Coordinates of C-alpha atoms in Angstrom, one line a residue:
Chain A
M347 CA -25.2 17.5 -20.2
H348 CA -22.9 14.6 -20.7
D349 CA -23.4 11.8 -18.3
E350 CA -20.0 11.3 -16.8
P351 CA -19.9 8.3 -14.4
T352 CA -19.0 9.2 -10.8
D353 CA -18.9 5.9 -8.8
V354 CA -15.7 4.4 -7.5
C355 CA -15.6 0.6 -7.3
V356 CA -13.2 -1.9 -5.7
F357 CA -12.7 -5.5 -6.6
A358 CA -13.1 -7.3 -3.3
E359 CA -10.5 -10.0 -3.2
V360 CA -11.4 -13.1 -1.1
H361 CA -9.2 -15.8 0.2
D362 CA -10.4 -18.7 2.3
G363 CA -13.8 -17.0 2.8
K364 CA -12.1 -13.8 4.1
L365 CA -11.8 -10.4 2.5
A366 CA -8.2 -9.5 1.7
E367 CA -6.8 -6.6 3.7
A368 CA -5.7 -4.9 0.5
S369 CA -9.3 -4.7 -0.7
L370 CA -10.5 -3.2 2.6
E371 CA -7.7 -0.6 2.5
L372 CA -8.8 0.4 -1.0
L373 CA -12.4 0.9 0.1
H374 CA -11.4 3.7 2.4
K375 CA -9.4 5.3 -0.4
A376 CA -12.3 4.8 -2.7
R377 CA -14.5 6.7 -0.2
D378 CA -12.2 9.7 -0.4
L379 CA -12.1 9.6 -4.2
A380 CA -15.9 9.1 -4.5
C381 CA -16.4 12.2 -2.3
E382 CA -14.4 14.3 -4.7
L383 CA -16.3 12.9 -7.7
E384 CA -19.7 13.1 -5.8
G385 CA -20.4 9.5 -6.5
A386 CA -20.9 6.3 -4.5
V387 CA -18.6 3.6 -3.5
G388 CA -19.1 0.1 -4.8
A389 CA -17.5 -3.3 -4.5
F390 CA -17.5 -6.3 -6.8
L391 CA -17.7 -9.4 -4.7
L392 CA -17.2 -12.8 -6.6
G393 CA -17.1 -16.2 -5.1
S394 CA -19.0 -19.1 -3.6
D395 CA -21.0 -18.5 -0.4
V396 CA -19.5 -15.1 0.0
R397 CA -22.8 -13.3 0.8
P398 CA -22.0 -12.9 4.5
L399 CA -19.0 -10.7 3.5
T400 CA -21.3 -8.0 2.2
E401 CA -21.8 -6.6 5.8
Q402 CA -18.1 -6.2 6.2
L403 CA -17.9 -4.3 2.9
F404 CA -20.7 -2.0 4.0
A405 CA -19.0 -1.4 7.3
H406 CA -15.8 -0.3 5.4
G407 CA -17.7 2.3 3.5
C408 CA -19.3 0.6 0.6
D409 CA -22.6 2.0 -0.6
R410 CA -23.4 -0.8 -3.0
V411 CA -22.1 -4.4 -3.3
Y412 CA -22.4 -6.1 -6.7
L413 CA -22.5 -9.8 -5.9
A414 CA -21.8 -12.8 -8.1
D415 CA -22.2 -15.9 -5.8
D416 CA -21.7 -19.1 -7.8
G417 CA -20.2 -22.4 -7.0
A418 CA -18.0 -22.2 -10.1
L419 CA -16.3 -19.1 -8.6
S420 CA -15.2 -20.8 -5.4
H421 CA -11.6 -20.7 -6.3
Y422 CA -10.0 -17.9 -8.3
S423 CA -9.5 -18.8 -11.9
T424 CA -8.7 -16.1 -14.5
L425 CA -11.2 -16.9 -17.2
P426 CA -14.5 -17.1 -15.3
Y427 CA -13.6 -14.2 -13.0
A428 CA -12.6 -12.0 -16.0
E429 CA -15.8 -12.8 -17.7
V430 CA -18.1 -12.2 -14.8
L431 CA -16.3 -9.1 -13.6
S432 CA -16.3 -7.5 -17.1
S433 CA -20.0 -8.0 -17.3
M434 CA -20.6 -6.6 -13.8
I435 CA -18.4 -3.5 -14.6
R436 CA -20.3 -2.9 -17.8
Q437 CA -23.6 -3.1 -15.9
A438 CA -22.4 -0.9 -13.0
G439 CA -20.7 1.7 -15.2
P440 CA -18.4 3.2 -12.6
A441 CA -15.9 6.0 -13.2
V442 CA -13.1 4.1 -11.4
V443 CA -12.3 0.4 -10.7
L444 CA -9.5 -0.4 -8.3
F445 CA -7.8 -3.7 -7.6
G446 CA -5.1 -4.6 -5.0
A447 CA -1.8 -5.2 -6.8
T448 CA -1.6 -8.7 -5.4
T449 CA -0.7 -11.6 -7.7
L450 CA -4.5 -12.2 -8.1
G451 CA -5.2 -8.5 -8.9
R452 CA -2.3 -8.3 -11.3
D453 CA -3.5 -11.4 -13.1
L454 CA -7.1 -10.4 -13.3
A455 CA -7.1 -6.6 -13.9
P456 CA -5.2 -6.6 -17.2
R457 CA -7.3 -9.3 -18.7
V458 CA -10.4 -7.3 -17.8
A459 CA -8.9 -4.0 -19.1
S460 CA -8.2 -5.7 -22.4
K461 CA -11.7 -7.1 -22.6
L462 CA -13.2 -3.6 -21.8
Q463 CA -10.6 -1.9 -24.0
V464 CA -9.8 0.6 -21.2
G465 CA -6.6 1.9 -19.8
L466 CA -5.0 0.3 -16.7
T467 CA -2.2 1.5 -14.5
A468 CA -0.2 -1.0 -12.5
D469 CA 1.1 -0.8 -8.9
C470 CA -0.1 2.7 -8.0
T471 CA 1.3 4.1 -4.8
D472 CA -1.1 7.1 -4.7
L473 CA -4.4 8.1 -6.2
Q474 CA -5.8 11.6 -6.5
I475 CA -8.5 13.4 -8.4
G476 CA -7.5 16.4 -10.5
P477 CA -8.1 18.3 -13.8
H478 CA -6.5 17.4 -17.1
T479 CA -6.3 19.1 -20.4
D480 CA -5.9 17.1 -23.6
I481 CA -3.7 19.5 -25.5
I482 CA -4.2 17.9 -28.9
K483 CA -7.9 17.7 -28.7
G484 CA -8.2 20.8 -26.6
K485 CA -10.6 19.0 -24.3
E486 CA -10.8 19.7 -20.5
Y487 CA -11.4 17.0 -18.0
P488 CA -12.2 18.6 -14.6
R489 CA -12.0 15.5 -12.4
L490 CA -9.8 12.6 -13.7
L491 CA -8.1 9.9 -11.6
Y492 CA -4.4 10.6 -11.2
Q493 CA -2.7 7.2 -11.0
I494 CA 0.6 7.7 -9.4
R495 CA 3.2 5.0 -9.6
P496 CA 7.0 4.4 -9.5
A497 CA 8.5 3.6 -12.8
F498 CA 11.9 2.8 -14.3
G499 CA 12.9 0.5 -11.4
G500 CA 11.5 3.0 -8.9
N501 CA 13.8 5.8 -10.0
I502 CA 11.1 8.1 -11.1
I503 CA 7.4 8.7 -10.2
A504 CA 4.9 8.9 -13.1
T505 CA 1.4 10.3 -13.0
I506 CA -0.9 8.5 -15.4
V507 CA -4.4 9.5 -16.6
N508 CA -7.0 7.8 -18.7
P509 CA -8.9 10.7 -20.3
R510 CA -11.0 8.8 -22.9
T511 CA -12.0 5.4 -21.5
R512 CA -14.2 4.5 -18.6
P513 CA -13.8 3.0 -16.1
Q514 CA -10.3 4.3 -15.2
M515 CA -8.7 1.2 -13.8
A516 CA -5.7 0.8 -11.5
T517 CA -4.0 -1.8 -9.4
V518 CA -2.8 -0.4 -6.1
R519 CA 0.2 -1.5 -4.0
E520 CA -0.8 -3.2 -0.8
G521 CA -0.2 -1.3 2.4
V522 CA 0.2 2.2 0.8
M523 CA -3.4 3.2 1.6
K524 CA -4.3 3.6 5.2
M525 CA -6.9 1.3 6.7
G526 CA -9.9 3.3 8.2
T527 CA -12.1 2.3 11.1
P528 CA -15.1 0.2 10.1
E529 CA -18.7 1.3 11.1
P530 CA -20.3 -2.0 12.0
D531 CA -24.0 -0.8 11.6
R532 CA -23.5 0.8 8.3
G533 CA -25.9 -0.6 5.6
G534 CA -26.0 -0.5 1.9
E535 CA -27.5 -1.8 -1.3
L536 CA -27.0 -5.3 -2.6
V537 CA -27.1 -5.8 -6.4
E538 CA -27.1 -9.5 -7.4
F539 CA -25.5 -10.6 -10.6
N540 CA -26.9 -13.7 -12.3
G541 CA -25.2 -14.9 -15.4
A542 CA -24.5 -18.4 -16.6
L543 CA -20.9 -19.4 -17.0
D544 CA -19.9 -21.0 -20.2
D545 CA -18.1 -24.3 -19.5
S546 CA -15.3 -23.4 -21.8
L547 CA -14.3 -20.9 -19.2
L548 CA -13.8 -23.6 -16.6
C549 CA -11.0 -25.3 -18.5
V550 CA -8.2 -24.6 -16.0
E551 CA -8.2 -27.1 -13.1
L552 CA -6.6 -26.6 -9.7
L553 CA -4.5 -29.6 -8.7
E554 CA -2.8 -28.3 -5.6
E555 CA -2.6 -25.2 -3.5
Q556 CA -0.1 -24.3 -0.8
R557 CA -0.6 -21.2 1.2
A558 CA 1.3 -20.3 4.3
P559 CA 0.8 -17.3 6.5
R560 CA 3.4 -14.9 5.4
S561 CA 6.5 -15.4 7.5
V562 CA 7.7 -12.0 6.5
N563 CA 5.4 -9.1 7.2
L564 CA 7.4 -5.9 6.6
K565 CA 4.4 -3.6 6.4
K566 CA 3.4 -4.3 9.9
A567 CA 6.8 -4.4 11.4
K568 CA 7.7 -1.8 14.1
V569 CA 11.4 -2.5 13.7
I570 CA 13.2 -3.5 10.5
V571 CA 16.8 -4.4 10.3
A572 CA 17.8 -4.5 6.6
G573 CA 20.9 -5.7 4.9
G574 CA 22.4 -4.8 1.5
A575 CA 25.2 -5.8 -0.7
G576 CA 27.6 -4.9 2.0
V577 CA 26.4 -7.8 4.1
G578 CA 28.4 -10.0 1.8
G579 CA 26.5 -13.2 1.7
R580 CA 23.9 -15.6 3.2
E581 CA 26.0 -16.1 6.3
G582 CA 26.2 -12.4 6.8
F583 CA 22.4 -12.2 6.9
E584 CA 22.5 -14.4 10.0
L585 CA 23.9 -11.4 11.8
I586 CA 21.2 -9.1 10.5
R587 CA 18.6 -11.7 11.5
K588 CA 20.1 -11.9 15.0
L589 CA 19.8 -8.1 15.5
A590 CA 16.2 -8.2 14.1
E591 CA 15.3 -11.0 16.6
T592 CA 16.9 -9.2 19.5
L593 CA 14.9 -6.0 18.7
G594 CA 11.7 -7.9 18.0
G595 CA 11.8 -6.8 14.4
Q596 CA 11.7 -8.2 10.9
V597 CA 14.5 -8.6 8.4
G598 CA 14.5 -6.4 5.3
A599 CA 16.9 -6.3 2.4
S600 CA 17.9 -4.1 -0.5
R601 CA 17.4 -5.1 -4.1
A602 CA 21.1 -5.7 -4.5
A603 CA 21.1 -8.3 -1.7
V604 CA 18.1 -10.0 -3.1
D605 CA 19.5 -10.1 -6.6
A606 CA 22.7 -11.4 -5.3
G607 CA 20.8 -14.3 -3.8
Y608 CA 21.6 -13.5 -0.1
I609 CA 18.0 -13.5 0.9
A610 CA 14.4 -14.2 -0.5
K611 CA 12.6 -11.6 -2.5
A612 CA 9.9 -11.3 0.2
H613 CA 12.3 -9.3 2.3
Q614 CA 13.0 -6.6 -0.4
V615 CA 12.3 -3.1 0.7
G616 CA 12.0 -0.3 -1.8
Q617 CA 9.8 1.0 -4.6
T618 CA 10.2 -2.3 -6.4
G619 CA 9.7 -4.3 -3.2
T620 CA 7.7 -3.4 -0.2
T621 CA 7.2 0.3 0.9
V622 CA 7.6 0.4 4.7
R623 CA 7.0 2.8 7.6
P624 CA 8.4 1.2 10.7
K625 CA 9.3 3.1 13.9
L626 CA 12.9 2.1 13.5
Y627 CA 14.8 1.1 10.3
I628 CA 18.4 0.0 10.6
A629 CA 20.1 -0.1 7.2
C630 CA 23.2 -2.3 7.3
G631 CA 25.6 -2.2 4.4
I632 CA 23.0 -0.6 2.1
S633 CA 24.3 2.1 -0.1
G634 CA 20.8 3.6 -0.6
A635 CA 19.8 3.6 -4.3
V636 CA 16.9 6.1 -4.9
Q637 CA 14.3 3.3 -5.2
H638 CA 15.4 1.9 -1.9
R639 CA 15.4 5.2 0.0
A640 CA 12.0 6.1 -1.5
G641 CA 10.6 2.8 0.0
M642 CA 11.9 3.4 3.6
Q643 CA 12.4 7.1 4.1
E644 CA 9.1 7.4 6.0
A645 CA 10.4 5.3 8.9
S646 CA 10.2 7.4 12.2
K647 CA 13.9 6.8 12.9
I648 CA 16.6 5.6 10.4
V649 CA 20.0 4.3 11.5
A650 CA 22.5 3.8 8.7
I651 CA 25.6 1.6 9.1
N652 CA 28.0 1.8 6.2
T653 CA 31.8 1.8 5.8
D654 CA 31.5 4.4 3.0
P655 CA 30.8 7.9 4.6
E656 CA 29.6 9.1 1.1
A657 CA 26.9 6.4 0.8
P658 CA 23.6 8.1 -0.2
I659 CA 21.8 6.2 2.6
F660 CA 23.2 8.7 5.1
Q661 CA 21.1 11.4 3.3
V662 CA 17.9 10.0 4.8
A663 CA 19.4 8.7 8.0
H664 CA 18.7 10.3 11.4
Y665 CA 21.7 8.5 12.9
G666 CA 24.8 7.6 10.8
I667 CA 27.4 5.1 11.8
V668 CA 30.5 5.0 9.6
G669 CA 31.9 1.6 10.4
D670 CA 32.0 -2.1 9.7
L671 CA 28.6 -3.8 10.2
N672 CA 30.3 -7.0 11.3
E673 CA 31.6 -5.1 14.4
V674 CA 28.7 -2.6 14.9
V675 CA 25.9 -5.1 14.7
P676 CA 27.2 -7.5 17.3
A677 CA 28.0 -4.6 19.6
L678 CA 24.4 -3.3 19.2
I679 CA 23.0 -6.7 20.0
D680 CA 25.0 -6.8 23.3
I681 CA 24.3 -3.3 24.3
Y682 CA 20.6 -3.6 23.6
K683 CA 20.4 -6.9 25.7
E684 CA 22.0 -5.1 28.6
H685 CA 19.6 -2.2 28.5
A686 CA 16.5 -4.2 27.9
K687 CA 17.0 -6.2 31.1
Chain B
M469 CA 4.7 -34.3 -30.1
S470 CA 6.6 -31.2 -31.0
Y471 CA 5.6 -27.7 -30.1
E472 CA 5.4 -24.4 -31.9
I473 CA 6.5 -21.8 -29.3
I474 CA 6.5 -18.0 -29.6
V475 CA 8.3 -15.9 -27.0
C476 CA 7.7 -12.2 -26.7
V477 CA 10.7 -10.2 -25.5
K478 CA 11.4 -6.6 -24.8
Q479 CA 14.6 -4.7 -25.0
V480 CA 14.9 -2.6 -21.8
P481 CA 17.4 -0.2 -20.3
D482 CA 19.2 -1.9 -17.4
T483 CA 17.4 -0.2 -14.6
E484 CA 18.8 -2.6 -12.1
N485 CA 22.3 -1.4 -12.5
L486 CA 22.0 2.3 -12.6
T487 CA 25.3 4.0 -12.9
G488 CA 26.3 7.5 -12.0
D489 CA 25.0 9.4 -15.1
A490 CA 21.8 7.4 -15.5
M491 CA 19.8 10.0 -13.6
K492 CA 19.9 13.6 -14.9
E493 CA 20.1 16.6 -12.6
D494 CA 16.3 17.1 -12.9
G495 CA 15.6 13.5 -11.7
T496 CA 14.6 12.2 -15.1
V497 CA 16.3 9.2 -16.6
N498 CA 19.0 9.5 -19.1
R499 CA 18.2 6.5 -21.3
S500 CA 21.3 6.9 -23.4
A501 CA 23.5 6.3 -20.4
L502 CA 21.9 2.9 -19.7
P503 CA 23.0 -0.3 -21.5
A504 CA 20.1 -1.9 -23.4
I505 CA 19.5 -5.6 -22.4
V506 CA 17.0 -8.3 -23.0
N507 CA 14.5 -7.9 -20.1
P508 CA 15.7 -10.5 -17.6
E509 CA 12.5 -12.5 -17.1
D510 CA 12.1 -12.7 -20.9
L511 CA 15.2 -14.7 -20.8
N512 CA 13.6 -17.1 -18.3
A513 CA 10.6 -17.3 -20.8
L514 CA 13.1 -18.1 -23.6
E515 CA 14.9 -20.7 -21.5
L516 CA 11.6 -22.4 -20.8
A517 CA 10.8 -22.4 -24.5
V518 CA 14.2 -23.8 -25.5
S519 CA 14.0 -26.5 -22.9
V520 CA 10.6 -27.6 -24.1
K521 CA 12.0 -27.8 -27.6
D522 CA 15.0 -29.7 -26.4
A523 CA 12.7 -32.3 -24.7
H524 CA 9.9 -32.6 -27.2
G525 CA 11.1 -31.0 -30.5
G526 CA 9.5 -28.1 -32.2
R527 CA 10.4 -24.5 -33.0
V528 CA 11.1 -21.4 -31.0
T529 CA 10.3 -18.0 -32.5
V530 CA 11.1 -14.8 -30.7
I531 CA 9.2 -11.6 -31.4
S532 CA 9.9 -8.1 -30.2
M533 CA 8.2 -4.8 -30.7
G534 CA 10.6 -1.9 -30.5
P535 CA 12.8 0.5 -32.3
P536 CA 15.3 -0.8 -34.9
N537 CA 17.9 -1.2 -32.1
A538 CA 15.8 -4.0 -30.7
A539 CA 17.2 -6.3 -33.3
E540 CA 20.2 -6.6 -31.0
A541 CA 18.0 -8.1 -28.3
L542 CA 16.7 -10.6 -30.9
R543 CA 20.2 -11.6 -31.9
E544 CA 20.9 -12.2 -28.1
C545 CA 17.9 -14.6 -28.2
L546 CA 19.2 -16.4 -31.3
Y547 CA 22.5 -16.9 -29.4
R548 CA 20.6 -18.4 -26.6
G549 CA 18.6 -21.0 -28.6
A550 CA 15.8 -19.3 -30.5
D551 CA 15.4 -20.6 -34.1
T552 CA 13.9 -17.5 -35.7
A553 CA 13.3 -13.9 -34.8
V554 CA 10.8 -11.3 -35.9
L555 CA 11.3 -7.6 -35.2
L556 CA 8.1 -5.6 -35.1
T557 CA 9.1 -2.1 -35.8
D558 CA 7.1 0.8 -37.2
R559 CA 6.9 4.5 -36.3
R560 CA 3.1 3.9 -35.9
F561 CA 3.8 1.5 -33.1
A562 CA 5.6 4.2 -31.0
A563 CA 4.1 5.5 -27.8
S564 CA 2.0 2.4 -27.3
D565 CA 0.8 1.7 -23.8
T566 CA 0.2 -1.9 -22.7
L567 CA -3.2 -2.1 -24.4
A568 CA -1.8 -1.0 -27.8
T569 CA 1.3 -3.1 -27.4
S570 CA -0.6 -6.2 -26.6
Y571 CA -2.7 -5.5 -29.7
V572 CA 0.3 -5.3 -32.0
L573 CA 1.8 -8.4 -30.5
S574 CA -1.6 -10.2 -31.0
C575 CA -1.6 -9.3 -34.7
A576 CA 2.0 -10.6 -35.0
V577 CA 1.2 -13.9 -33.3
R578 CA -1.8 -14.4 -35.6
A579 CA 0.4 -13.6 -38.6
L580 CA 2.8 -16.2 -37.5
G581 CA 0.1 -18.8 -37.2
S582 CA -1.2 -19.8 -33.8
P583 CA 1.5 -21.4 -31.6
D584 CA 1.0 -24.1 -29.1
I585 CA 2.7 -22.1 -26.4
L586 CA 3.0 -18.4 -26.1
L587 CA 5.5 -17.1 -23.5
C588 CA 6.3 -13.8 -21.9
G589 CA 8.5 -12.8 -19.0
R590 CA 6.4 -12.0 -15.9
Q591 CA 7.1 -8.3 -16.2
A592 CA 9.7 -5.9 -17.7
I593 CA 12.1 -4.0 -15.5
D594 CA 11.5 -0.6 -17.0
G595 CA 7.7 -0.6 -16.4
D596 CA 7.1 -3.4 -14.0
T597 CA 3.5 -3.6 -15.1
A598 CA 3.0 -7.3 -15.8
Q599 CA 0.1 -6.4 -18.1
I600 CA 1.2 -7.5 -21.5
G601 CA 0.9 -11.2 -20.9
P602 CA -2.7 -11.2 -19.7
Q603 CA -3.8 -8.6 -22.3
L604 CA -2.2 -10.6 -25.1
A605 CA -3.9 -13.8 -23.9
E606 CA -7.2 -12.0 -23.7
K607 CA -6.9 -10.7 -27.3
L608 CA -6.1 -14.1 -28.6
G609 CA -8.7 -15.8 -26.5
L610 CA -6.1 -18.1 -24.8
P611 CA -6.1 -19.3 -21.2
Q612 CA -3.3 -17.5 -19.2
F613 CA -1.0 -18.8 -16.5
T614 CA 0.9 -15.9 -14.9
Y615 CA 3.7 -16.1 -12.4
V616 CA 4.9 -19.5 -13.6
E617 CA 7.7 -20.7 -11.4
Q618 CA 7.8 -24.2 -12.7
L619 CA 6.6 -26.1 -15.8
A620 CA 5.5 -29.3 -14.1
D621 CA 4.3 -31.2 -17.1
I622 CA 3.4 -30.8 -20.8
G623 CA 1.6 -33.4 -22.9
D624 CA -1.7 -34.6 -24.3
G625 CA -2.6 -31.1 -25.3
C626 CA -2.4 -29.9 -21.7
V627 CA 0.1 -27.9 -19.6
T628 CA 0.6 -28.2 -15.8
V629 CA 2.4 -25.3 -14.1
R630 CA 3.2 -24.2 -10.6
R631 CA 2.3 -20.5 -10.2
A632 CA 3.7 -18.3 -7.4
L633 CA 1.1 -16.7 -5.2
D634 CA 1.6 -13.9 -2.6
D635 CA 1.7 -16.4 0.2
G636 CA 2.5 -19.7 -1.5
Y637 CA 1.9 -21.4 -4.8
E638 CA -0.7 -23.3 -6.7
V639 CA -0.4 -26.1 -9.3
V640 CA -2.9 -25.8 -12.2
R641 CA -3.6 -27.6 -15.4
G642 CA -5.2 -26.3 -18.5
P643 CA -5.4 -26.9 -22.2
L644 CA -3.0 -25.7 -24.9
P645 CA -2.7 -23.4 -26.7
A646 CA -2.0 -21.2 -23.7
L647 CA 0.0 -18.2 -22.7
L648 CA 2.4 -18.4 -19.8
T649 CA 4.3 -15.6 -18.0
V650 CA 7.5 -16.8 -16.5
T651 CA 9.3 -15.7 -13.4
S652 CA 12.9 -15.6 -12.6
E653 CA 12.4 -18.6 -10.2
A654 CA 11.5 -20.9 -13.2
N655 CA 15.0 -21.6 -14.4
A656 CA 18.5 -20.3 -14.9
P657 CA 18.8 -19.0 -18.5
R658 CA 21.6 -20.7 -20.4
P659 CA 24.3 -18.3 -21.6
P660 CA 24.8 -17.6 -25.3
S661 CA 26.5 -20.6 -26.9
A662 CA 29.8 -19.8 -28.7
K663 CA 28.7 -21.8 -31.7
R664 CA 25.5 -20.0 -32.0
V665 CA 27.2 -16.6 -31.5
M666 CA 29.5 -17.5 -34.4
R667 CA 26.6 -18.4 -36.5
Y668 CA 24.1 -15.7 -35.6
K669 CA 26.3 -12.6 -35.1
K670 CA 25.8 -12.0 -38.8
A671 CA 22.0 -12.1 -38.4
R672 CA 20.4 -8.8 -39.5
A673 CA 17.1 -7.2 -39.7
A674 CA 16.4 -5.1 -42.9
C675 CA 16.5 -1.9 -40.9
E676 CA 20.1 -2.6 -39.9
L677 CA 21.4 -2.9 -43.5
V678 CA 22.8 0.2 -45.1
N679 CA 21.4 -0.8 -48.3
E680 CA 18.3 -2.9 -48.3
D681 CA 18.7 -4.6 -51.6
E682 CA 16.7 -7.7 -52.3
T683 CA 19.7 -9.8 -53.2
L684 CA 21.3 -9.3 -49.8
L685 CA 18.0 -9.9 -48.0
G686 CA 17.4 -13.1 -50.0
E687 CA 20.9 -14.3 -49.2
L688 CA 20.5 -13.7 -45.5
R689 CA 17.1 -15.5 -45.6
Q690 CA 18.5 -18.4 -47.4
R691 CA 21.3 -18.8 -44.8
G692 CA 18.8 -18.5 -42.0
L693 CA 20.3 -15.2 -40.8
L694 CA 17.5 -12.8 -41.6
I695 CA 15.6 -11.3 -38.7
E696 CA 12.2 -10.7 -40.3
Q697 CA 11.1 -7.1 -40.0
W698 CA 7.4 -6.5 -39.9
G699 CA 5.5 -3.2 -39.8
L700 CA 1.8 -2.4 -39.5
E701 CA 0.9 -3.7 -43.0
E702 CA 2.8 -7.0 -42.6
I703 CA 0.8 -7.9 -39.4
G704 CA -2.5 -6.5 -40.7
A705 CA -3.0 -4.2 -37.7
E706 CA -5.4 -1.3 -37.6
E707 CA -3.5 2.0 -37.3
A708 CA -6.0 3.5 -34.9
A709 CA -5.4 0.7 -32.4
C710 CA -1.6 1.1 -32.4
G711 CA 0.7 3.7 -30.9
G712 CA -0.6 6.8 -29.1
S713 CA -4.0 6.6 -30.8
G714 CA -4.6 3.0 -29.5
S715 CA -3.4 3.9 -26.0
P716 CA -6.0 5.0 -23.5
T717 CA -3.4 6.0 -20.9
R718 CA -1.4 9.2 -20.9
V719 CA 1.6 10.1 -18.9
K720 CA 0.6 13.3 -17.3
K721 CA 3.9 14.0 -15.7
I722 CA 7.1 12.5 -14.5
D723 CA 8.6 13.6 -11.2
S724 CA 11.9 12.7 -9.6
V725 CA 11.4 10.7 -6.5
Q726 CA 11.1 13.0 -3.5
L727 CA 13.8 12.2 -1.1
R728 CA 14.0 13.6 2.3
S729 CA 17.4 15.0 2.9
E730 CA 18.6 16.2 6.3
E731 CA 21.6 16.2 8.5
H732 CA 22.0 13.0 10.4
K733 CA 23.6 12.7 13.8
P734 CA 26.9 10.9 13.5
V735 CA 27.3 8.0 15.9
E736 CA 30.8 6.8 16.6
P737 CA 31.2 3.0 16.1
T738 CA 32.4 2.6 19.7
T739 CA 30.8 1.1 22.7
E740 CA 30.1 4.6 24.1
G741 CA 28.7 5.9 20.8
L742 CA 26.4 2.9 20.3
T743 CA 25.3 2.8 24.0
E744 CA 24.3 6.5 23.7
L745 CA 22.3 5.6 20.5
V746 CA 20.5 2.7 22.1
E747 CA 19.7 4.7 25.2
E748 CA 18.3 7.5 23.1
L749 CA 16.1 5.1 21.0
I750 CA 14.8 3.6 24.2
A751 CA 14.1 7.0 25.8
E752 CA 12.2 8.1 22.7
H753 CA 10.1 4.8 22.8
I754 CA 11.4 3.9 19.4
L755 CA 12.7 0.7 21.1
D756 CA 11.0 -1.0 23.9

């Protein structure tokens, strides 16, 4: 019998001594996948003085934490992290390794995949386990990782598999996997990794770092008021912002509005931006390209405001307002203020 | 000091400007209906290269792996300041995933002689993977700086860049040679210069000539108008590591995006209509 690996591992991303939410979300997905593969859930934890975080990883469903605690790993740098993580993966031999599709994950994962000569799929929005038949070689794979991702600017959805190489690696969009409830008393096994780092890997020096808490958090927003090309400019977005503030929501935007320079990229909703599921999504002057609709159609209620009655956005809307947003939006602000008193 | 710079570019369908017939009835993409362009962030990489050359001297070479048509993208790069162009085209490169593509590019970069700076766009708009840069850097054993939004300094064999992070930025310094992937924030690519268009519109790769006779190729080369065309042998690549055989990933299936479609409730853009809407949203606890 061939020894097919069954474990599912997650790269545990750490910022300022805290585990990234994206990594914790992934652990819960890893648990589902590991159940189907009848394997264990692991996490790779790299950093300096990060040992206390192992408890939290166990609580989020991890059976085994692979730990590399080294002063040289205190700040993320591609070369040492790729070197250490590649060695840890070789040692652990999992079936699957998942990364959050953060800037860090998207910097590290491809370097590691190239080192290990394995396949990698970027920015997955779903992961499943399923069978696959290699038609050319006539080989059956009963339980492969289906790596599902938008492609072609978000206009199609592709399912990718890595039949031949292990581990099967993927980066996963933040916020698409649901966070589960931690079990604080859950324990697990700690596997320590001790390897000396070659000095040549430490050639990149950090001179300055600026991090600000995200001012835009579309994933957690209950209400999103989004503007598109129809908003007409930066000034027009002031109106969108005002409605969002009035409703206690966040400002979203279509790709067209971002590309036109009306608003920062962080506000972009859609398959190529952030996928959102608010209670209320108000689309103002957004025509509704496929990739945009796919990124917001799971909102509980969608209100579309557009002058063009044929705009595709109306196909996913619960309420459609054919009209000029410059009149409708101020009216909505006034009416809501009256009712909210 | 002057710099040898290589920029990797990709010709992509313009997915950002999908027109009516770009999507087929079955939800798949009709590639032939989409204009082919140079991947937008690759132009930011090229701009960074040309501005370094302008400031310090050196040479900018653009390379592209793709079908014979990709020569058009290389000409566009010549119009925008590249000095030489190399087209990597070979049937055995077809169906390469990012691992195989980065392998082919690494062979080509070695064949060109190691550059001081190797540049890529952050990611291509048809795949959005951002994997080629890091995989290419790994294969060449170079340090990588991804998400570069500013080249802060270059000199003394070192480069200092500002990298975009999810929630801010960092400034890092490392040794050259290195690979950088460049974001659209880094600069505004210069448009093609009229003078360069006049000069390079006659630039051709061998595959674009009806009749590949040596005299014509030699003439083009002499006038600096030959887009070098390299296949598997010219870059010394192993066939098994290229194309489908060198690609661990397989596309199992392609689906159209599932969109919900239902009747919406029309709301009149009048005070009455909008009041009713707001009241309904509050009653259903969608709004507080």
